[in-house]
């Protein structure tokens, strides 16, 4: 189930958010917002909050359907799982905001998001389970945002608190990508 949750979070962050925000730029919405005291940090923060809410609803629905329709056990350490989901959402959404800020338009944001999405889900273990990857790929996976997300959620699902290094990796991705997104944000 952690791989599916990470897939949904990556889909929201890299395939839904960037084209929407870049589309706002193309249609002039951001240009009009620029005349207000809103500022780029607030615009990005609102997009982050909306994505967090969408992710919360999506993950809750996924957990409930898995539990009641298919009999899948809920994560053993729910608090650790929720913390992992929160940090994963922050990291992936910040990466999506960076894509949206750097892309000149909606189409390029969609293409760039997809170009990041597929390698990310590979590193997250969707195509090849992380433990069966060659050593070099496993190390790359553990420092990627989606690989760290899957590892943290799997640990919580199995009843173990995620390693602090995994949680710090997610937090570092969130801070670095959010900072870069704010720096490269363009109104027009």
Short mmCIF file of C-alpha atoms in Angstrom, two decimals:
data_model
loop_
_atom_site.label_atom_id
_atom_site.label_comp_id
_atom_site.label_asym_id
_atom_site.label_seq_id
_atom_site.Cartn_x
_atom_site.Cartn_y
_atom_site.Cartn_z
CA UNK A 1 0.00 0.00 0.00
CA UNK A 2 2.83 2.54 0.64
CA UNK A 3 3.85 2.34 -3.01
CA UNK A 4 0.29 3.15 -4.08
CA UNK A 5 0.10 6.08 -1.65
CA UNK A 6 3.43 7.42 -2.94
CA UNK A 7 2.20 6.99 -6.52
CA UNK A 8 -0.94 9.04 -5.77
CA UNK A 9 1.11 11.75 -4.05
CA UNK A 10 3.59 11.92 -6.94
CA UNK A 11 0.74 12.06 -9.45
CA UNK A 12 -0.87 14.99 -7.64
CA UNK A 13 2.41 16.85 -7.16
CA UNK A 14 4.07 16.31 -10.53
CA UNK A 15 1.22 15.76 -13.01
CA UNK A 16 -1.66 17.85 -11.63
CA UNK A 17 -0.14 20.82 -9.80
CA UNK A 18 2.48 22.11 -12.30
CA UNK A 19 0.19 22.47 -15.34
CA UNK A 20 -2.49 24.15 -13.21
CA UNK A 21 -0.15 26.73 -11.71
CA UNK A 22 1.63 27.33 -15.02
CA UNK A 23 -1.81 27.63 -16.64
CA UNK A 24 -2.63 30.39 -14.17
CA UNK A 25 0.45 32.19 -15.46
CA UNK A 26 -0.57 31.71 -19.11
CA UNK A 27 -4.13 32.89 -18.56
CA UNK A 28 -3.02 36.02 -16.69
CA UNK A 29 -4.35 35.06 -13.26
CA UNK A 30 -0.91 35.39 -11.69
CA UNK A 31 -0.33 38.74 -13.40
CA UNK A 32 -3.52 40.06 -11.81
CA UNK A 33 -2.52 38.64 -8.42
CA UNK A 34 0.80 40.45 -8.74
CA UNK A 35 -0.98 43.79 -8.35
CA UNK A 36 -2.20 42.73 -4.91
CA UNK A 37 -0.07 42.42 -1.77
CA UNK A 38 -0.25 38.62 -2.02
CA UNK A 39 3.35 37.86 -3.04
CA UNK A 40 4.79 34.67 -4.52
CA UNK A 41 5.33 32.94 -1.19
CA UNK A 42 1.62 33.23 -0.32
CA UNK A 43 0.54 32.01 -3.77
CA UNK A 44 2.81 28.99 -3.47
CA UNK A 45 1.72 28.40 0.13
CA UNK A 46 -1.95 28.35 -0.87
CA UNK A 47 -1.19 25.86 -3.66
CA UNK A 48 0.71 23.76 -1.11
CA UNK A 49 -2.22 23.81 1.33
CA UNK A 50 -4.69 22.87 -1.41
CA UNK A 51 -2.48 19.99 -2.49
CA UNK A 52 -2.10 18.85 1.13
CA UNK A 53 -5.88 18.81 1.54
CA UNK A 54 -6.33 16.91 -1.72
CA UNK A 55 -3.65 14.44 -0.66
CA UNK A 56 -5.29 13.98 2.75
CA UNK A 57 -8.64 13.17 1.16
CA UNK A 58 -7.01 10.87 -1.41
CA UNK A 59 -4.92 8.94 1.14
CA UNK A 60 -7.87 8.63 3.53
CA UNK A 61 -10.08 7.28 0.75
CA UNK A 62 -7.33 4.89 -0.34
CA UNK A 63 -6.84 3.55 3.19
CA UNK A 64 -10.59 3.14 3.79
CA UNK A 65 -11.22 1.38 0.48
CA UNK A 66 -8.21 -0.89 0.98
CA UNK A 67 -9.35 -1.75 4.51
CA UNK A 68 -13.08 -2.25 4.00
CA UNK A 69 -13.28 -3.40 0.39
CA UNK A 70 -10.17 -5.60 0.28
CA UNK A 71 -9.38 -6.39 3.91
CA UNK A 72 -5.93 -4.79 3.83
CA UNK A 73 -4.62 -4.06 7.31
CA UNK A 74 -4.11 -0.44 8.26
CA UNK A 75 -0.56 0.70 9.06
CA UNK A 76 0.55 -0.54 12.48
CA UNK A 77 2.03 2.82 13.52
CA UNK A 78 -0.59 5.24 12.25
CA UNK A 79 1.13 8.34 13.70
CA UNK A 80 4.39 7.45 11.96
CA UNK A 81 2.52 6.68 8.75
CA UNK A 82 0.71 10.04 8.83
CA UNK A 83 3.98 11.87 9.53
CA UNK A 84 5.56 10.04 6.59
CA UNK A 85 2.64 10.96 4.35
CA UNK A 86 2.80 14.59 5.46
CA UNK A 87 6.55 14.91 4.84
CA UNK A 88 6.22 13.02 1.55
CA UNK A 89 3.45 15.33 0.40
CA UNK A 90 5.46 18.40 1.37
CA UNK A 91 8.57 17.17 -0.46
CA UNK A 92 6.77 16.09 -3.64
CA UNK A 93 4.51 19.16 -3.72
CA UNK A 94 7.48 21.48 -3.29
CA UNK A 95 9.11 19.70 -6.23
CA UNK A 96 5.89 20.19 -8.22
CA UNK A 97 5.87 23.89 -7.32
CA UNK A 98 9.46 24.15 -8.54
CA UNK A 99 8.45 22.57 -11.84
CA UNK A 100 5.51 24.97 -12.14
CA UNK A 101 7.69 27.96 -11.32
CA UNK A 102 10.45 27.02 -13.75
CA UNK A 103 8.26 25.99 -16.70
CA UNK A 104 7.28 28.74 -19.14
CA UNK A 105 3.78 27.38 -19.74
CA UNK A 106 1.23 24.69 -18.99
CA UNK A 107 2.37 22.29 -21.70
CA UNK A 108 6.01 22.50 -20.73
CA UNK A 109 5.08 22.12 -17.06
CA UNK A 110 3.12 19.00 -17.95
CA UNK A 111 6.06 17.60 -19.94
CA UNK A 112 8.62 18.45 -17.26
CA UNK A 113 6.39 17.00 -14.54
CA UNK A 114 6.00 13.77 -16.52
CA UNK A 115 9.74 13.66 -17.18
CA UNK A 116 10.28 13.70 -13.41
CA UNK A 117 7.31 11.48 -12.56
CA UNK A 118 8.38 8.29 -14.34
CA UNK A 119 11.95 8.12 -12.99
CA UNK A 120 10.56 8.99 -9.55
CA UNK A 121 8.07 6.13 -9.49
CA UNK A 122 10.83 3.81 -10.73
CA UNK A 123 13.01 4.91 -7.80
CA UNK A 124 10.00 4.47 -5.51
CA UNK A 125 9.86 0.77 -6.33
CA UNK A 126 6.80 0.68 -8.57
CA UNK A 127 8.56 -1.13 -11.41
CA UNK A 128 11.23 -2.93 -9.41
CA UNK A 129 11.02 -3.37 -5.62
CA UNK A 130 13.64 -1.28 -3.84
CA UNK A 131 15.23 -4.25 -1.99
CA UNK A 132 15.87 -6.04 -5.30
CA UNK A 133 17.52 -3.04 -6.97
CA UNK A 134 21.28 -3.06 -7.51
CA UNK A 135 23.17 -1.38 -4.66
CA UNK A 136 23.81 1.88 -6.55
CA UNK A 137 20.11 2.25 -7.46
CA UNK A 138 19.08 1.45 -3.88
CA UNK A 139 21.27 4.29 -2.59
CA UNK A 140 19.88 6.69 -5.18
CA UNK A 141 16.35 5.54 -4.31
CA UNK A 142 16.85 6.20 -0.60
CA UNK A 143 17.91 9.81 -1.23
CA UNK A 144 15.15 10.50 -3.76
CA UNK A 145 11.95 12.00 -2.37
CA UNK A 146 9.73 9.15 -3.49
CA UNK A 147 12.16 6.42 -2.44
CA UNK A 148 12.41 7.97 1.01
CA UNK A 149 8.61 8.31 1.09
CA UNK A 150 8.02 4.65 0.27
CA UNK A 151 10.66 3.52 2.76
CA UNK A 152 9.18 5.65 5.57
CA UNK A 153 5.61 4.53 4.87
CA UNK A 154 6.63 0.86 4.62
CA UNK A 155 8.43 1.09 7.95
CA UNK A 156 5.33 2.57 9.59
CA UNK A 157 3.06 0.01 7.93
CA UNK A 158 5.26 -2.80 9.27
CA UNK A 159 5.18 -1.40 12.79
CA UNK A 160 8.60 0.28 12.88
CA UNK A 161 9.26 3.96 13.36
CA UNK A 162 10.85 5.29 10.13
CA UNK A 163 14.57 5.97 10.31
CA UNK A 164 15.33 9.58 11.19
CA UNK A 165 17.60 9.86 8.16
CA UNK A 166 14.65 8.97 5.91
CA UNK A 167 12.44 11.62 7.53
CA UNK A 168 15.26 14.19 7.35
CA UNK A 169 15.71 13.35 3.66
CA UNK A 170 12.04 14.14 3.03
CA UNK A 171 12.26 17.36 5.02
CA UNK A 172 15.42 18.41 3.18
CA UNK A 173 13.72 17.86 -0.19
CA UNK A 174 10.72 19.89 0.97
CA UNK A 175 12.83 22.82 2.19
CA UNK A 176 15.22 22.85 -0.78
CA UNK A 177 12.54 22.52 -3.45
CA UNK A 178 10.23 25.06 -1.76
CA UNK A 179 13.07 27.55 -1.49
CA UNK A 180 13.99 27.05 -5.14
CA UNK A 181 10.33 27.32 -6.14
CA UNK A 182 9.99 30.66 -4.35
CA UNK A 183 13.23 31.87 -5.95
CA UNK A 184 12.31 30.88 -9.51
CA UNK A 185 8.63 31.84 -9.27
CA UNK A 186 7.50 34.06 -12.16
CA UNK A 187 4.29 36.05 -12.40
CA UNK A 188 4.40 36.22 -16.20
#
